[in-house]
CSV table of C-alpha atoms in Angstrom, one decimal:
chain,number,residue,atom,x,y,z
A,1,MET,CA,102.3,113.2,111.8
A,2,GLU,CA,105.5,115.2,111.6
A,3,MET,CA,108.8,113.2,111.5
A,4,ILE,CA,112.2,114.2,112.7
A,5,VAL,CA,114.4,113.7,109.5
A,6,PRO,CA,117.8,112.0,110.1
A,7,LYS,CA,120.7,113.7,108.1
A,8,ALA,CA,120.5,112.1,104.6
A,9,PRO,CA,123.8,111.2,102.6
A,10,THR,CA,124.7,113.4,99.6
A,11,ASN,CA,126.8,112.7,96.8
A,12,GLU,CA,129.8,114.7,98.4
A,13,MET,CA,129.6,112.9,101.7
A,14,PRO,CA,132.0,109.7,102.2
A,15,ILE,CA,130.2,106.4,102.7
A,16,PRO,CA,130.6,105.1,106.3
A,17,SER,CA,130.8,101.3,106.1
A,18,ALA,CA,129.0,101.1,109.4
A,19,GLN,CA,125.8,102.9,107.9
A,20,HIS,CA,122.9,100.4,108.2
A,21,VAL,CA,120.3,100.4,105.3
A,22,LEU,CA,116.9,98.8,105.6
A,23,VAL,CA,115.4,97.9,102.2
A,24,LEU,CA,111.8,97.5,102.2
A,25,GLY,CA,110.6,94.6,99.8
A,26,ALA,CA,112.4,91.5,98.4
A,27,GLY,CA,111.0,91.9,94.7
A,28,ILE,CA,113.4,92.4,91.8
A,29,ALA,CA,113.6,96.2,92.9
A,30,GLY,CA,114.5,95.3,96.2
A,31,LEU,CA,117.2,92.6,95.4
A,32,ALA,CA,118.7,95.0,93.0
A,33,ALA,CA,118.9,97.8,95.6
A,34,ALA,CA,120.3,95.3,98.3
A,35,ASP,CA,122.9,94.2,95.8
A,36,THR,CA,124.0,97.9,94.8
A,37,LEU,CA,124.2,99.2,98.4
A,38,ASN,CA,126.0,96.1,99.5
A,39,ARG,CA,128.7,96.6,96.9
A,40,ALA,CA,128.9,100.2,97.9
A,41,GLY,CA,129.7,99.2,101.6
A,42,TYR,CA,126.5,99.5,103.4
A,43,ARG,CA,125.1,96.9,105.9
A,44,VAL,CA,122.0,96.0,104.4
A,45,THR,CA,118.9,94.3,105.7
A,46,VAL,CA,115.9,93.4,103.4
A,47,LEU,CA,112.5,93.5,105.0
A,48,GLU,CA,109.8,91.1,103.2
A,49,ARG,CA,106.2,90.5,104.3
A,50,GLY,CA,106.3,87.1,102.2
A,51,SER,CA,108.1,84.0,103.0
A,52,ALA,CA,110.3,84.0,99.7
A,53,PRO,CA,111.9,86.5,97.4
A,54,GLY,CA,110.4,87.6,94.2
A,55,GLY,CA,107.7,90.0,95.4
A,56,ALA,CA,104.6,89.8,93.4
A,57,HIS,CA,106.3,87.0,91.1
A,58,ARG,CA,105.5,83.6,92.6
A,59,SER,CA,104.9,80.0,91.3
A,60,HIS,CA,102.6,77.2,92.4
A,61,GLN,CA,103.1,73.6,91.7
A,62,ILE,CA,99.6,71.8,91.1
A,63,GLY,CA,99.9,68.3,90.2
A,64,PRO,CA,102.0,68.0,87.0
A,65,TYR,CA,101.7,71.8,86.2
A,66,THR,CA,103.9,74.7,87.6
A,67,PHE,CA,101.7,78.0,87.3
A,68,ASP,CA,102.9,81.6,88.0
A,69,VAL,CA,101.7,84.9,89.1
A,70,GLY,CA,103.4,87.7,87.1
A,71,SER,CA,105.3,87.9,83.9
A,72,ILE,CA,107.9,85.2,83.1
A,73,PHE,CA,109.7,86.7,80.2
A,74,TYR,CA,113.1,88.3,80.3
A,75,ASP,CA,115.6,89.8,77.7
A,76,ASP,CA,118.5,87.5,77.0
A,77,LYS,CA,120.9,90.1,78.2
A,78,GLY,CA,118.5,91.6,80.8
A,79,LEU,CA,120.0,93.1,83.9
A,80,ILE,CA,118.5,90.5,86.2
A,81,PHE,CA,121.2,88.2,85.1
A,82,SER,CA,123.9,90.6,86.2
A,83,LEU,CA,122.7,89.9,89.6
A,84,ALA,CA,123.4,86.3,89.4
A,85,PRO,CA,125.0,85.4,85.8
A,86,GLU,CA,124.6,81.6,86.4
A,87,ASN,CA,120.9,82.2,86.3
A,88,ARG,CA,120.8,82.8,82.6
A,89,GLU,CA,121.4,79.1,81.8
A,90,LEU,CA,118.6,77.8,84.0
A,91,CYS,CA,116.1,80.1,81.9
A,92,PRO,CA,115.0,78.5,78.7
A,93,ALA,CA,115.3,80.5,75.6
A,94,VAL,CA,111.8,80.8,73.8
A,95,HIS,CA,109.9,82.8,71.0
A,96,ARG,CA,107.1,84.8,72.5
A,97,ILE,CA,104.1,84.5,70.2
A,98,GLU,CA,101.5,87.0,71.0
A,99,ARG,CA,97.6,86.8,69.9
A,100,ARG,CA,94.5,88.5,70.7
A,101,ILE,CA,91.0,87.7,70.5
A,102,ALA,CA,89.2,90.2,68.3
A,103,PRO,CA,85.6,91.5,68.7
A,104,ASP,CA,84.5,89.0,66.1
A,105,GLY,CA,86.2,86.0,68.0
A,106,LYS,CA,88.9,85.6,65.6
A,107,LEU,CA,92.7,85.2,66.8
A,108,LEU,CA,94.6,88.0,65.4
A,109,SER,CA,98.3,89.3,66.1
A,110,TYR,CA,99.1,91.5,69.0
A,111,PRO,CA,99.4,94.4,69.2
A,112,ILE,CA,96.8,95.7,66.7
A,113,GLU,CA,98.2,95.9,63.0
A,114,PRO,CA,97.3,98.8,60.9
A,115,ARG,CA,96.9,96.3,57.9
A,116,GLU,CA,93.9,94.7,59.7
A,117,LEU,CA,91.9,98.0,58.9
A,118,LEU,CA,92.2,97.4,55.2
A,119,HIS,CA,90.2,94.1,55.5
A,120,TRP,CA,87.2,96.3,57.0
A,121,GLY,CA,86.0,97.1,53.4
A,122,TYR,CA,85.8,100.6,51.9
A,123,PRO,CA,82.6,102.1,53.5
A,124,LYS,CA,83.8,101.0,57.0
A,125,LEU,CA,87.4,102.1,56.4
A,126,SER,CA,86.4,105.5,54.9
A,127,LYS,CA,83.9,106.0,58.1
A,128,ALA,CA,87.0,105.2,60.3
A,129,LEU,CA,89.5,107.5,58.7
A,130,LEU,CA,86.9,110.5,58.4
A,131,ASP,CA,85.9,109.8,62.2
A,132,LEU,CA,89.7,110.1,62.9
A,133,LEU,CA,90.4,113.1,61.0
A,134,LEU,CA,87.4,114.8,62.6
A,135,ARG,CA,88.2,113.9,66.1
A,136,ARG,CA,91.6,115.2,65.7
A,137,GLN,CA,90.1,118.7,64.8
A,138,ILE,CA,87.3,118.8,67.4
A,139,THR,CA,88.4,117.0,70.5
A,140,ARG,CA,89.5,118.9,73.4
A,141,LEU,CA,91.6,117.0,75.7
A,142,ASP,CA,90.2,117.0,79.4
A,143,GLY,CA,92.8,114.8,81.1
A,144,THR,CA,90.9,111.5,80.7
A,145,LEU,CA,91.8,108.3,79.1
A,146,GLU,CA,88.7,108.2,77.0
A,147,THR,CA,89.2,111.6,75.4
A,148,ILE,CA,92.9,111.0,74.4
A,149,CYS,CA,92.1,107.9,73.0
A,150,LEU,CA,89.2,109.2,70.7
A,151,ALA,CA,91.4,112.2,69.8
A,152,ARG,CA,94.2,109.9,68.5
A,153,LEU,CA,92.1,107.1,67.1
A,154,GLY,CA,88.4,108.2,66.4
A,155,ARG,CA,85.6,106.3,67.8
A,156,THR,CA,85.3,103.7,65.2
A,157,ILE,CA,89.0,102.4,65.5
A,158,TYR,CA,88.9,102.7,69.3
A,159,THR,CA,85.9,100.6,69.8
A,160,ASP,CA,85.7,98.3,66.7
A,161,THR,CA,89.3,96.9,67.2
A,162,GLY,CA,88.4,96.0,70.8
A,163,LEU,CA,90.9,98.3,72.2
A,164,ARG,CA,88.3,100.2,74.4
A,165,SER,CA,87.1,96.8,75.7
A,166,TYR,CA,90.7,95.7,76.6
A,167,ILE,CA,91.5,99.0,78.9
A,168,THR,CA,88.3,98.9,80.4
A,169,ARG,CA,88.8,95.4,81.8
A,170,PHE,CA,92.5,96.1,82.4
A,171,ASN,CA,91.6,98.8,84.8
A,172,HIS,CA,88.0,97.5,85.8
A,173,THR,CA,87.1,101.1,85.3
A,174,ASP,CA,85.4,103.2,82.5
A,175,PRO,CA,88.1,104.9,80.6
A,176,ARG,CA,86.0,108.1,81.2
A,177,LEU,CA,87.1,107.8,84.8
A,178,LEU,CA,90.9,107.3,84.2
A,179,ASP,CA,93.5,109.7,83.7
A,180,GLU,CA,95.2,110.0,80.2
A,181,GLU,CA,98.5,109.0,81.9
A,182,PHE,CA,97.5,105.5,81.2
A,183,PHE,CA,97.5,106.2,77.4
A,184,LEU,CA,101.0,108.0,77.8
A,185,TYR,CA,102.7,105.3,79.9
A,186,ARG,CA,100.8,102.0,79.4
A,187,MET,CA,99.9,102.2,75.8
A,188,GLY,CA,103.2,103.4,74.4
A,189,PHE,CA,102.9,101.4,71.2
A,190,ILE,CA,99.7,103.0,70.1
A,191,GLU,CA,100.7,106.4,71.2
A,192,ARG,CA,103.9,106.2,68.9
A,193,GLN,CA,101.8,104.6,66.2
A,194,THR,CA,99.1,107.4,66.3
A,195,ARG,CA,101.4,110.4,65.9
A,196,PRO,CA,100.9,112.3,62.8
A,197,SER,CA,104.2,111.1,61.2
A,198,ALA,CA,103.4,107.6,61.9
A,199,LEU,CA,100.0,107.8,60.4
A,200,LEU,CA,101.3,109.4,57.3
A,201,GLY,CA,103.6,106.5,57.1
A,202,HIS,CA,100.9,104.0,57.4
A,203,VAL,CA,99.0,105.5,54.6
A,204,ARG,CA,102.0,105.6,52.3
A,205,ARG,CA,102.7,102.0,53.1
A,206,ALA,CA,99.1,101.0,52.5
A,207,LEU,CA,99.0,103.0,49.0
A,208,PHE,CA,102.1,101.3,47.7
A,209,GLY,CA,101.3,97.8,49.3
A,210,GLN,CA,104.4,97.9,51.5
A,211,ALA,CA,104.6,96.0,54.7
A,212,PHE,CA,103.8,97.8,58.0
A,213,ARG,CA,106.0,96.3,60.6
A,214,ALA,CA,107.5,93.0,58.9
A,215,ALA,CA,110.4,92.8,61.4
A,216,ASN,CA,108.3,93.2,64.4
A,217,LEU,CA,105.8,90.4,63.3
A,218,ARG,CA,108.7,87.8,63.7
A,219,PRO,CA,108.4,86.1,67.2
A,220,SER,CA,110.7,87.7,69.8
A,221,VAL,CA,113.5,85.5,71.2
A,222,LEU,CA,113.4,85.8,75.1
A,223,ARG,CA,114.2,83.7,78.2
A,224,VAL,CA,111.6,82.5,80.6
A,225,ARG,CA,111.8,81.8,84.4
A,226,PRO,CA,113.4,78.4,85.2
A,227,ARG,CA,111.3,75.3,84.5
A,228,ASP,CA,110.9,74.5,88.2
A,229,GLY,CA,109.4,78.1,88.7
A,230,PHE,CA,110.4,81.5,90.1
A,231,LEU,CA,112.0,80.1,93.3
A,232,ALA,CA,114.8,78.5,91.2
A,233,LEU,CA,115.4,82.1,89.8
A,234,PHE,CA,115.2,84.4,92.9
A,235,THR,CA,116.5,81.9,95.7
A,236,PRO,CA,120.1,82.1,94.2
A,237,LEU,CA,119.8,85.8,94.2
A,238,GLN,CA,118.9,85.7,97.9
A,239,GLN,CA,121.7,83.3,98.7
A,240,ARG,CA,124.3,85.3,96.9
A,241,LEU,CA,123.4,88.4,98.7
A,242,GLU,CA,123.4,86.6,102.2
A,243,ALA,CA,126.9,85.2,101.5
A,244,ALA,CA,127.9,88.8,100.9
A,245,GLY,CA,126.6,89.7,104.2
A,246,VAL,CA,122.9,90.9,103.5
A,247,VAL,CA,120.3,89.9,106.2
A,248,PHE,CA,116.7,88.9,105.0
A,249,ALA,CA,114.0,89.6,107.6
A,250,MET,CA,111.1,87.7,106.0
A,251,ASN,CA,107.5,87.3,107.0
A,252,GLU,CA,107.4,90.6,108.5
A,253,GLU,CA,104.7,93.1,107.6
A,254,LEU,CA,105.6,96.7,107.7
A,255,GLN,CA,103.5,98.8,110.3
A,256,ARG,CA,105.2,102.0,111.3
A,257,ILE,CA,108.3,104.1,110.3
A,258,GLU,CA,109.6,106.9,112.7
A,259,GLY,CA,112.3,109.3,112.3
A,260,THR,CA,114.7,109.9,115.3
A,261,PRO,CA,117.8,112.0,115.5
A,262,ALA,CA,119.8,108.7,115.4
A,263,GLY,CA,118.0,107.4,112.3
A,264,TYR,CA,114.8,105.3,111.8
A,265,VAL,CA,112.8,103.0,113.8
A,266,VAL,CA,110.8,100.6,111.7
A,267,ARG,CA,108.2,98.7,113.4
A,268,THR,CA,106.9,95.4,111.8
A,269,SER,CA,104.5,92.5,112.8
A,270,ALA,CA,107.4,90.8,114.0
A,271,GLY,CA,109.4,93.4,116.0
A,272,THR,CA,111.5,96.6,115.6
A,273,HIS,CA,114.4,97.5,113.3
A,274,ARG,CA,116.7,100.5,113.5
A,275,CYS,CA,118.6,101.9,110.6
A,276,ASP,CA,120.4,105.0,109.4
A,277,ILE,CA,118.7,104.8,106.0
A,278,VAL,CA,115.4,103.5,104.6
A,279,VAL,CA,115.2,102.4,101.0
A,280,ASN,CA,111.7,101.6,99.9
A,281,THR,CA,110.5,99.3,97.0
A,282,ILE,CA,106.9,98.3,98.1
A,283,PRO,CA,103.8,100.1,97.0
A,284,LEU,CA,103.8,103.8,97.6
A,285,ASP,CA,100.5,103.9,99.4
A,286,THR,CA,101.9,101.3,101.9
A,287,LEU,CA,104.8,103.4,102.6
A,288,HIS,CA,102.8,106.5,103.0
A,289,THR,CA,100.7,104.9,105.6
A,290,ALA,CA,103.6,103.6,107.5
A,291,LEU,CA,105.2,107.1,107.5
A,292,PHE,CA,102.2,109.3,108.0
A,293,GLY,CA,99.3,107.1,109.3
A,294,THR,CA,97.1,108.0,106.4
A,295,PRO,CA,96.4,106.7,102.8
A,296,SER,CA,98.2,108.6,100.1
A,297,GLY,CA,95.1,108.9,97.8
A,298,ILE,CA,96.4,106.8,95.1
A,299,GLY,CA,95.3,103.3,94.5
A,300,SER,CA,96.6,100.2,92.7
A,301,LEU,CA,94.9,97.2,91.2
A,302,ASP,CA,95.2,93.8,92.6
A,303,LEU,CA,95.9,90.7,90.2
A,304,MET,CA,93.7,87.4,90.4
A,305,THR,CA,95.5,84.8,88.4
A,306,LEU,CA,93.3,81.6,87.5
A,307,PHE,CA,95.6,78.4,87.0
A,308,VAL,CA,93.8,76.5,84.0
A,309,SER,CA,94.3,73.3,81.9
A,310,ALA,CA,92.7,72.3,78.7
A,311,ARG,CA,92.5,69.2,76.7
A,312,ARG,CA,93.2,71.3,73.4
A,313,LEU,CA,93.9,74.9,72.7
A,314,ALA,CA,93.8,76.2,69.1
A,315,PRO,CA,97.3,75.9,67.4
A,316,THR,CA,96.9,79.6,66.2
A,317,MET,CA,96.5,80.8,69.8
A,318,GLY,CA,100.3,81.4,70.2
A,319,ASN,CA,101.8,81.4,73.7
A,320,VAL,CA,100.4,84.7,75.0
A,321,LEU,CA,96.8,85.7,74.5
A,322,PHE,CA,95.0,88.9,75.0
A,323,ASN,CA,91.4,89.5,75.4
A,324,PHE,CA,90.1,92.3,73.1
A,325,HIS,CA,86.5,90.8,72.9
A,326,THR,CA,83.6,92.6,74.3
A,327,THR,CA,82.9,89.8,76.9
A,328,GLY,CA,85.0,88.2,79.6
A,329,ARG,CA,86.9,89.9,82.6
A,330,TRP,CA,90.1,88.2,81.9
A,331,LYS,CA,93.0,90.4,80.3
A,332,ARG,CA,95.9,88.0,79.4
A,333,ALA,CA,96.8,84.2,79.3
A,334,THR,CA,100.1,82.8,79.3
A,335,ILE,CA,100.2,79.2,77.9
A,336,TYR,CA,103.2,77.4,79.6
A,337,SER,CA,102.6,74.0,77.8
A,338,ARG,CA,103.8,75.8,74.8
A,339,LEU,CA,106.8,77.3,76.5
A,340,TYR,CA,108.0,74.4,78.7
A,341,SER,CA,107.4,71.3,76.5
A,342,ASP,CA,107.0,68.0,78.3
A,343,PRO,CA,105.6,65.0,76.9
A,344,ALA,CA,104.7,63.6,80.1
A,345,VAL,CA,102.0,66.3,80.8
A,346,ALA,CA,99.2,65.4,78.6
A,347,ARG,CA,97.1,68.5,78.9
A,348,GLU,CA,97.8,72.1,77.8
A,349,TYR,CA,98.1,74.5,81.0
A,350,LEU,CA,98.1,78.2,81.3
A,351,SER,CA,97.5,81.1,83.7
A,352,VAL,CA,94.6,83.7,83.1
A,353,GLU,CA,94.8,87.2,84.7
A,354,HIS,CA,92.1,89.4,85.9
A,355,THR,CA,92.8,92.8,87.6
A,356,ILE,CA,90.6,93.7,90.8
A,357,LEU,CA,89.8,96.9,92.0
A,358,PRO,CA,91.2,97.8,95.6
A,359,GLY,CA,88.8,96.2,98.3
A,360,ALA,CA,86.7,94.2,95.6
A,361,ALA,CA,86.2,90.7,96.3
A,362,ALA,CA,87.7,88.0,94.0
A,363,ASP,CA,85.3,85.6,92.4
A,364,PRO,CA,87.6,82.9,90.6
A,365,GLU,CA,84.7,80.4,89.8
A,366,THR,CA,82.5,83.2,88.1
A,367,ALA,CA,85.7,84.5,86.2
A,368,PHE,CA,86.6,81.0,85.0
A,369,ALA,CA,83.1,80.2,83.9
A,370,GLU,CA,83.1,83.4,81.7
A,371,PHE,CA,86.7,82.4,80.4
A,372,LYS,CA,85.5,78.9,79.5
A,373,ALA,CA,82.4,79.9,77.9
A,374,GLN,CA,84.2,82.3,75.8
A,375,LEU,CA,87.1,80.2,74.4
A,376,GLU,CA,85.2,77.1,74.1
A,377,GLY,CA,82.1,79.1,72.3
A,378,PHE,CA,84.6,80.3,69.7
A,379,GLY,CA,86.1,76.7,69.3
A,380,HIS,CA,89.6,77.9,70.5
A,381,ALA,CA,89.7,75.4,73.5
A,382,GLU,CA,88.0,72.1,74.7
A,383,ASP,CA,87.6,70.7,78.3
A,384,LEU,CA,88.8,73.7,80.3
A,385,ARG,CA,89.4,73.0,83.9
A,386,LEU,CA,90.1,75.4,86.9
A,387,GLU,CA,93.2,73.9,88.8
A,388,GLY,CA,93.5,76.8,91.3
A,389,HIS,CA,94.1,80.5,91.8
A,390,ASP,CA,95.9,83.1,93.6
A,391,ARG,CA,95.7,86.9,94.3
A,392,VAL,CA,98.3,89.3,94.7
A,393,SER,CA,97.7,92.9,96.1
A,394,ASP,CA,98.8,96.4,94.6
A,395,CYS,CA,100.1,94.9,91.2
A,396,TYR,CA,99.3,97.9,88.8
A,397,PRO,CA,99.1,101.5,89.3
A,398,LEU,CA,95.3,102.7,88.9
A,399,TYR,CA,95.4,106.0,87.1
A,400,ARG,CA,92.4,107.8,88.5
A,401,PRO,CA,91.9,111.4,87.4
A,402,GLY,CA,94.3,113.6,89.0
A,403,THR,CA,96.8,110.8,89.6
A,404,HIS,CA,99.5,112.5,87.2
A,405,ALA,CA,99.4,115.7,89.5
A,406,LEU,CA,99.2,113.9,92.8
A,407,ARG,CA,102.2,111.5,92.4
A,408,PRO,CA,104.8,114.1,92.5
A,409,GLN,CA,103.4,115.6,95.6
A,410,ILE,CA,103.3,112.4,97.3
A,411,LEU,CA,106.8,111.7,96.3
A,412,LYS,CA,107.9,115.2,97.4
A,413,ARG,CA,106.3,114.6,100.9
A,414,ILE,CA,108.2,111.2,101.3
A,415,GLU,CA,111.5,112.6,100.1
A,416,ALA,CA,111.1,115.1,102.8
A,417,THR,CA,111.4,112.4,105.4
A,418,GLY,CA,114.6,111.3,104.1
A,419,VAL,CA,113.1,107.9,103.0
A,420,VAL,CA,114.5,107.0,99.4
A,421,THR,CA,111.9,105.3,97.4
A,422,VAL,CA,112.7,103.3,94.1
A,423,GLY,CA,111.4,100.8,91.6
A,424,ARG,CA,108.1,100.2,90.0
A,425,GLN,CA,105.8,100.2,93.1
A,426,GLY,CA,108.1,102.4,95.1
A,427,ARG,CA,107.7,105.3,92.6
A,428,PHE,CA,104.3,104.3,91.2
A,429,GLU,CA,105.7,103.9,87.8
A,430,TYR,CA,105.0,101.8,84.9
A,431,LEU,CA,108.1,100.0,84.2
A,432,PRO,CA,107.4,96.9,81.9
A,433,THR,CA,110.5,95.1,82.0
A,434,SER,CA,112.9,93.7,84.9
A,435,SER,CA,115.8,95.5,83.0
A,436,GLY,CA,113.9,98.9,83.4
A,437,VAL,CA,113.1,98.3,87.0
A,438,ILE,CA,116.7,97.6,87.7
A,439,ARG,CA,117.9,100.6,85.7
A,440,ARG,CA,115.5,102.8,87.5
A,441,VAL,CA,116.7,101.5,91.0
A,442,LEU,CA,120.3,102.3,90.0
A,443,GLU,CA,119.4,105.7,88.8
A,444,GLU,CA,117.4,106.7,92.0
A,445,LEU,CA,120.1,105.4,94.3
A,446,ALA,CA,122.8,107.3,92.6
A,447,ALA,CA,120.6,110.4,92.8
A,448,ALA,CA,119.9,110.0,96.4
A,449,GLY,CA,123.7,109.9,96.9
A,450,LEU,CA,123.9,106.1,97.6
A,451,SER,CA,126.9,105.3,95.7
A,452,MET,CA,126.5,103.1,92.5
A,453,PRO,CA,129.7,100.8,91.9
A,454,ALA,CA,131.3,101.3,88.4
A,455,ASP,CA,130.5,97.6,87.2
A,456,MET,CA,126.9,98.2,87.9
A,457,LYS,CA,126.9,101.6,86.1
A,458,GLN,CA,128.4,99.9,83.0
A,459,ALA,CA,125.9,97.2,83.1
A,460,ALA,CA,123.0,99.7,83.5
A,461,GLY,CA,124.0,101.4,80.2
A,462,PRO,CA,123.1,105.1,79.5
A,463,THR,CA,120.2,106.9,81.0
A,464,PRO,CA,117.2,106.8,78.7
C-alpha cells in the first residue's frame, strides 16, 4: 500500500502553533513526547489503547497486596521526575539487592561474579579457562547468540554458570536460533567483562587476591513506584499534560494510518483522527501493519506476570531474584514486601515474570506449579500461593536471526511515510531505564525537526 506523504517539518522550518500532532501510546515514551511537543507549541493528542497511562507498566490491587507488571525502579535523578517533579517524593528510596538461583540451587549475587569461578576447584577451573582460550581461537561468528556466547565465554562457563539456561528462558527460544544482537544489547555487562582487557584484569586481581567489583557489590540506592501503584505515578503526568492543553484519547485501538495531501487520517476502534504529524511510540510491528497492511517481519515477546504470596522467603534472597537454574520458565521475581514494608501485611508477596512467544497460550497455573516446586524444593520459600496473573503483549524485542539487518530497513520504510517513530517499542530498541527512553525520545524528536525546548535539552544531558 503506497502512501501520500505529507510535507514533514525540518530543522529550518518555523513551527506553526496550529500544527496538530497525534502521539501513539501513553507509556513513558508517549508522555515524554507529548510533554516535549506541547512545550514546543504543537497541539497534541495522545492516542492510547488502554484505559490508563503508563503503557505496559500497570498495577493490580489484590487483597492487601499491590502487584505490578513491569520494572518498578527509577534512578533518584531520573528524567521521569523532570516531567512531574512532585512525583519524586511519592516514590520511596530503596536499596535494590539482586540475587540469582544458580544451577546448584544456591542463592548467589547477580550478575555473575568472576570470583565465583575460583570456587569451582582447580580441575574444573582449568578446563573452563582452556575452553575459553580455545573457543576464542577456533570459533567463527555466524551471527547467532549461541556462537558469540561460546566465543566469548567458552562452553563450560556459558553452561555451568546457568547463563545459557537464563537467556533461553528469557527468549523462549534456543540461543542457536537467536541473533547475536541480543548479546550486544541485552547482555552489556557480560559483553564488557569478556573483552580481552577486562579478562586480563580479572586474572590479575585473582592472582593478587584483589576484589573484582567491590564498589558494585554494594546495594544500589534507587526509587520505586509509589506505594499505591503505577497510577499514582502516571496519573499526575497525564493531569499535568491535560492542564497544559494535551488531549488524551483513551481506549482506542489503532487500526489504520493513511497519508493525504492535508496530513494524516488515523482510524481507530472508536473513530477517526486527523492530524498534521504522527509520532509513534507503540510497537514497531503494530505501526507497520497500520501503515502498510502487513506485518513487519519482526516480533516481540509477551510478558506473563504471576502474582504470588508466601508465608516465608529466604532472608538471603534479596528483593530481586533471577532464575539461572536449569528448571522453571520464570526469569525474574520482584519481592514487594521487602521494598514496601507494612506490618499489617503478614505474608511476603512478589511478582514472577515469564516471557511468552508471539501467539503462544499463557498457562499461569502450570508456570506457578513449576515456580512453587523449585523454590520450596530448595528450601527458599514456604507456602507459596498464586494470587492472580496478567499478560501484556509486545514487551521485549525478539532477536530472531536477521533482525539486526531487518530493523533499519523497516525504520527506513516507515520514515519514508513521514511518520516519526521514537522510544523503546517505537524503534525496537533495548533501553533498560526510563531515563534512557526519555533521552532517546528527545533525540529522535530533535532529529525529526520537532523542536526540543532548552530546559529539556539541559535535563536530557549530553548524547551518549
